[in-house]
Amino acid sequence: MYKMILSDLDETLLVDHHVPEVNRAAVGKLESKGVKFVPATGRAFNMIGEILQELGTYQKAGEYSICFNGGLIVENKDNHILYFNGLTFEDTKTLFDIGKDYDVCVMIFTLDCCYIFKADPDEVARKTAQKARFEVIEDYNMDFLKEAKIAKILFEKRDMPYLKKIEEDLVDVTKGRFAVSYSSYRYLEFNPLDVSKGSALLWLADYLGISQTETIAIGDNYNDTSMIETAGLGVCVDGATDDIKAMSDYVTTVDYDQGAVAEVIEKFIERDGEFKNV
């Protein structure tokens, strides 16, 4: 029996930054089945409050969220932090200084805010639509964050080949020091080395007394691959790239904007009114 489902948000669960009704209805059936539904996102926790409201898990005890690609695990009631693994100021500054020399928007996420440097107007509009707490910083200087709890730093550009070239350029800097991932086909993200959605899945499953084989993970992008590979059932949506499809146990027949998450719940939880490992 599956007891916990982790789902990515953007391009997996959400459409236009909201949970569509088909997914809301499917998730709403899980509580009576004793199945936890856990958002697993690169977003900050303060960016997903409205989403949790739509899921019916906002400010609820015994409901959980994974944020910052696994760097933060929260019990939703009173925003109770169970686990946090962030970057040091020095490590962040290493990447921040490098970002100045590339044609990218640079974002630093703390527990409380997203700070945007070399702002891309499209990214500012995106953060506004996400209802994120953010500040655009005109001066390229991060010294004001010396005492902050930094979760991650990322480079944004809507040009994946360019971002992949940056990753190649930085291999001597990042190898053995940072966890590197991509998301939303516009972000090159840097977390502490041992942070991933897959490691967060294992941590939360252990915390809840759930075995690895009793978990499902649903995603679409490269920052989802660790949880897709780690879960008892790893799922990607139909719009994922071919390499992500190849590593998944199941590929949905529809894309995220047509109810891919609902399909997974129907197929592996609700079918015939029974839990089934297929």
Coordinates of C-alpha atoms in Angstrom, one line a residue:
M1 CA 0.0 0.0 0.0
Y2 CA 1.2 3.5 -0.8
K3 CA 1.1 5.8 2.2
M4 CA 2.7 9.0 1.0
I5 CA 2.7 10.9 -2.3
L6 CA 5.3 13.7 -3.0
S7 CA 4.4 16.0 -5.8
D8 CA 6.3 18.8 -7.5
L9 CA 4.3 22.0 -8.0
D10 CA 5.3 23.9 -11.1
E11 CA 4.5 22.0 -14.3
T12 CA 3.3 19.0 -12.3
L13 CA 0.5 19.9 -9.8
L14 CA -0.2 23.5 -10.7
V15 CA -1.7 25.3 -13.6
D16 CA -1.1 29.1 -13.6
H17 CA 0.2 28.8 -10.0
H18 CA -3.1 27.3 -8.7
V19 CA -4.3 23.7 -8.1
P20 CA -6.8 22.9 -10.8
E21 CA -10.1 21.4 -9.6
V22 CA -9.4 17.9 -11.0
N23 CA -6.3 17.7 -8.8
R24 CA -8.0 19.3 -5.8
A25 CA -10.7 16.7 -5.9
A26 CA -8.3 13.8 -6.2
V27 CA -6.1 15.0 -3.4
G28 CA -9.2 15.6 -1.2
K29 CA -9.9 11.8 -1.3
L30 CA -6.5 10.8 0.1
E31 CA -7.1 11.8 3.8
S32 CA -9.8 9.2 4.2
K33 CA -7.4 6.6 2.8
G34 CA -4.7 7.6 5.2
V35 CA -2.4 8.8 2.5
K36 CA -0.2 11.9 3.0
F37 CA 0.0 14.3 0.1
V38 CA 3.2 16.4 0.4
P39 CA 4.2 19.2 -2.0
A40 CA 7.9 18.9 -2.8
T41 CA 9.1 22.2 -4.4
G42 CA 12.0 24.5 -5.0
R43 CA 9.8 27.3 -3.7
A44 CA 10.1 28.8 -0.2
F45 CA 7.5 27.8 2.3
N46 CA 6.1 31.4 2.4
M47 CA 5.3 31.1 -1.3
I48 CA 3.0 28.1 -1.0
G49 CA 0.4 29.2 1.6
E50 CA -2.4 29.7 -1.0
I51 CA -1.5 26.4 -2.6
L52 CA -1.8 24.6 0.8
Q53 CA -5.2 26.3 1.3
E54 CA -6.4 24.9 -2.1
L55 CA -5.1 21.5 -1.1
G56 CA -6.9 21.7 2.3
T57 CA -3.6 21.2 4.3
Y58 CA -2.9 24.8 5.3
Q59 CA -2.1 25.2 9.0
K60 CA -3.0 21.6 9.7
A61 CA -1.1 19.4 12.1
G62 CA 0.2 16.2 10.6
E63 CA 0.5 17.7 7.1
Y64 CA 3.9 18.5 5.7
S65 CA 5.7 20.4 2.9
I66 CA 9.1 20.0 1.4
C67 CA 10.7 23.3 0.1
F68 CA 13.9 24.6 -1.3
N69 CA 14.5 21.3 -3.2
G70 CA 14.6 19.4 0.0
G71 CA 16.5 21.9 2.1
L72 CA 13.5 22.6 4.3
I73 CA 10.8 20.2 5.7
V74 CA 7.9 21.8 7.5
E75 CA 4.9 20.6 9.4
N76 CA 2.2 23.0 8.1
K77 CA 0.7 23.8 11.5
D78 CA 2.3 27.0 12.8
N79 CA 5.0 26.7 10.1
H80 CA 6.9 24.2 12.3
I81 CA 10.4 23.6 10.9
L82 CA 11.4 19.9 11.2
Y83 CA 14.6 20.1 9.1
F84 CA 16.7 22.8 7.5
N85 CA 20.0 22.5 5.6
G86 CA 21.1 25.8 4.1
L87 CA 24.1 27.3 2.5
T88 CA 26.8 29.2 4.4
F89 CA 27.3 32.9 3.5
E90 CA 30.8 32.1 2.2
D91 CA 29.6 29.3 -0.2
T92 CA 26.7 31.5 -1.4
K93 CA 29.1 34.4 -2.0
T94 CA 31.4 32.2 -4.1
L95 CA 28.5 31.5 -6.5
F96 CA 27.2 35.0 -6.2
D97 CA 30.5 36.5 -7.3
I98 CA 30.6 34.1 -10.3
G99 CA 27.0 35.0 -11.3
K100 CA 28.1 38.6 -11.8
D101 CA 30.0 37.6 -14.9
Y102 CA 27.2 35.8 -16.6
D103 CA 24.1 37.0 -18.4
V104 CA 21.7 35.7 -15.7
C105 CA 19.3 37.0 -13.1
V106 CA 20.7 35.9 -9.7
M107 CA 18.3 35.0 -6.8
I108 CA 19.2 34.3 -3.2
F109 CA 16.5 32.6 -1.1
T110 CA 16.5 33.0 2.7
L111 CA 13.9 31.4 4.9
D112 CA 11.9 34.7 4.7
C113 CA 12.6 36.3 1.4
C114 CA 13.8 36.0 -2.2
Y115 CA 16.4 38.7 -3.1
I116 CA 16.7 39.4 -6.8
F117 CA 19.9 40.8 -8.4
K118 CA 20.3 41.8 -12.0
A119 CA 16.5 41.5 -12.2
D120 CA 14.8 40.0 -15.2
P121 CA 11.4 41.7 -15.6
D122 CA 9.8 38.4 -16.6
E123 CA 11.1 36.9 -13.4
V124 CA 9.8 39.7 -11.3
A125 CA 6.4 39.2 -12.9
R126 CA 6.6 35.5 -12.2
K127 CA 7.5 36.1 -8.5
T128 CA 4.6 38.5 -8.3
A129 CA 2.2 35.9 -9.8
Q130 CA 3.5 33.3 -7.3
K131 CA 2.8 35.8 -4.5
A132 CA 6.3 35.4 -3.3
R133 CA 7.9 37.8 -0.8
F134 CA 10.8 39.2 -2.8
E135 CA 13.0 42.3 -3.0
V136 CA 14.8 43.6 -6.1
I137 CA 18.3 44.7 -5.1
E138 CA 19.9 47.3 -7.4
D139 CA 23.4 47.1 -6.0
Y140 CA 25.2 43.8 -6.7
N141 CA 26.3 43.2 -3.2
M142 CA 25.1 40.5 -0.7
D143 CA 26.9 41.6 2.4
F144 CA 23.6 42.5 4.1
L145 CA 22.9 38.7 4.2
K146 CA 25.8 37.8 6.4
E147 CA 23.6 36.8 9.3
A148 CA 20.7 35.4 7.3
K149 CA 19.7 31.8 7.0
I150 CA 20.3 31.2 3.3
A151 CA 18.5 28.2 1.7
K152 CA 19.8 28.4 -1.9
I153 CA 21.1 30.5 -4.7
L154 CA 20.0 30.2 -8.3
F155 CA 20.7 31.6 -11.8
E156 CA 17.7 32.4 -14.0
K157 CA 17.7 32.6 -17.7
R158 CA 15.1 31.3 -20.2
D159 CA 17.9 29.6 -22.2
M160 CA 18.7 26.0 -21.0
P161 CA 21.7 25.5 -23.3
Y162 CA 23.2 28.7 -21.8
L163 CA 22.5 27.5 -18.2
K164 CA 24.0 24.0 -19.0
K165 CA 27.1 25.8 -20.3
I166 CA 27.4 27.6 -17.0
E167 CA 27.2 24.3 -15.1
E168 CA 30.0 22.9 -17.3
D169 CA 32.1 26.0 -16.6
L170 CA 31.6 25.7 -12.9
V171 CA 32.3 21.9 -12.4
D172 CA 35.6 22.5 -10.6
V173 CA 33.8 24.9 -8.2
T174 CA 30.6 22.8 -7.6
K175 CA 32.0 19.2 -7.6
G176 CA 31.9 17.8 -4.1
R177 CA 30.6 21.1 -2.7
F178 CA 27.1 21.9 -4.1
A179 CA 24.0 20.1 -5.2
V180 CA 23.2 21.4 -8.7
S181 CA 19.8 21.0 -10.4
Y182 CA 17.5 22.6 -12.9
S183 CA 13.8 23.5 -12.6
S184 CA 11.1 25.1 -14.7
Y185 CA 13.4 25.1 -17.7
R186 CA 14.7 28.5 -16.6
Y187 CA 16.6 27.9 -13.3
L188 CA 20.1 26.6 -12.5
E189 CA 19.9 26.0 -8.7
F190 CA 22.6 25.4 -6.1
N191 CA 21.9 23.8 -2.7
P192 CA 24.1 22.3 -0.1
L193 CA 25.7 19.1 -1.4
D194 CA 23.5 16.6 0.4
V195 CA 20.2 18.4 -0.3
S196 CA 17.7 16.9 -2.8
K197 CA 14.0 16.0 -3.0
G198 CA 15.0 12.4 -2.8
S199 CA 16.9 12.8 0.5
A200 CA 13.9 14.8 1.9
L201 CA 11.6 12.0 0.9
L202 CA 13.7 9.5 2.9
W203 CA 13.9 11.8 5.9
L204 CA 10.2 12.5 6.0
A205 CA 9.3 8.8 5.4
D206 CA 11.5 7.8 8.3
Y207 CA 10.1 10.5 10.5
L208 CA 6.5 9.3 9.8
G209 CA 7.4 5.6 10.0
I210 CA 6.7 5.0 6.3
S211 CA 8.8 2.7 4.3
Q212 CA 10.5 3.8 1.1
T213 CA 8.4 1.3 -0.9
E214 CA 5.2 2.9 0.3
T215 CA 6.0 6.2 -1.4
I216 CA 5.1 7.8 -4.7
A217 CA 6.9 10.8 -6.2
I218 CA 5.6 12.8 -9.1
G219 CA 7.6 15.4 -11.1
D220 CA 8.6 16.8 -14.4
N221 CA 12.0 18.3 -14.2
Y222 CA 15.6 17.7 -13.3
N223 CA 15.3 18.8 -9.7
D224 CA 12.6 16.0 -9.4
T225 CA 14.8 13.1 -10.6
S226 CA 16.2 12.2 -7.1
M227 CA 12.8 11.7 -5.7
I228 CA 11.5 9.9 -8.8
E229 CA 14.4 7.5 -8.5
T230 CA 14.1 7.2 -4.7
A231 CA 10.4 6.6 -4.3
G232 CA 8.7 3.2 -4.3
L233 CA 6.9 4.4 -7.4
G234 CA 8.6 7.2 -9.5
V235 CA 6.3 9.0 -11.8
C236 CA 6.8 11.8 -14.3
V237 CA 4.2 13.8 -16.3
D238 CA 3.8 13.3 -20.0
G239 CA 5.5 16.6 -20.8
A240 CA 8.8 15.6 -19.2
T241 CA 11.9 15.2 -21.3
D242 CA 12.7 11.7 -22.7
D243 CA 15.6 11.1 -20.2
I244 CA 13.3 11.8 -17.2
K245 CA 10.7 9.5 -18.7
A246 CA 13.3 6.8 -19.1
M247 CA 14.1 6.8 -15.4
S248 CA 10.5 6.8 -14.3
D249 CA 8.4 3.8 -13.3
Y250 CA 5.3 5.3 -14.8
V251 CA 4.7 8.2 -17.3
T252 CA 1.2 9.8 -17.1
T253 CA -0.9 9.7 -20.2
V254 CA -1.8 13.4 -19.9
D255 CA 0.4 16.4 -19.1
Y256 CA 0.3 18.5 -15.9
D257 CA -2.4 20.9 -17.2
Q258 CA -4.8 18.0 -17.9
G259 CA -4.7 16.4 -14.4
A260 CA -1.6 14.2 -14.4
V261 CA -1.6 14.1 -10.6
A262 CA -5.2 13.1 -10.5
E263 CA -4.4 10.3 -12.9
V264 CA -1.8 9.0 -10.6
I265 CA -4.1 9.0 -7.6
E266 CA -6.9 7.4 -9.6
K267 CA -4.6 4.7 -11.0
F268 CA -2.5 3.8 -8.0
I269 CA -4.7 4.7 -5.0
E270 CA -8.4 4.9 -6.0
R271 CA -8.7 2.2 -8.6
D272 CA -11.4 -0.2 -7.6
G273 CA -11.6 1.6 -4.2
E274 CA -8.4 -0.2 -3.1
F275 CA -4.7 0.6 -2.6
K276 CA -2.7 -1.1 -5.2
N277 CA 1.0 -1.3 -6.1
V278 CA 1.0 -1.8 -9.8

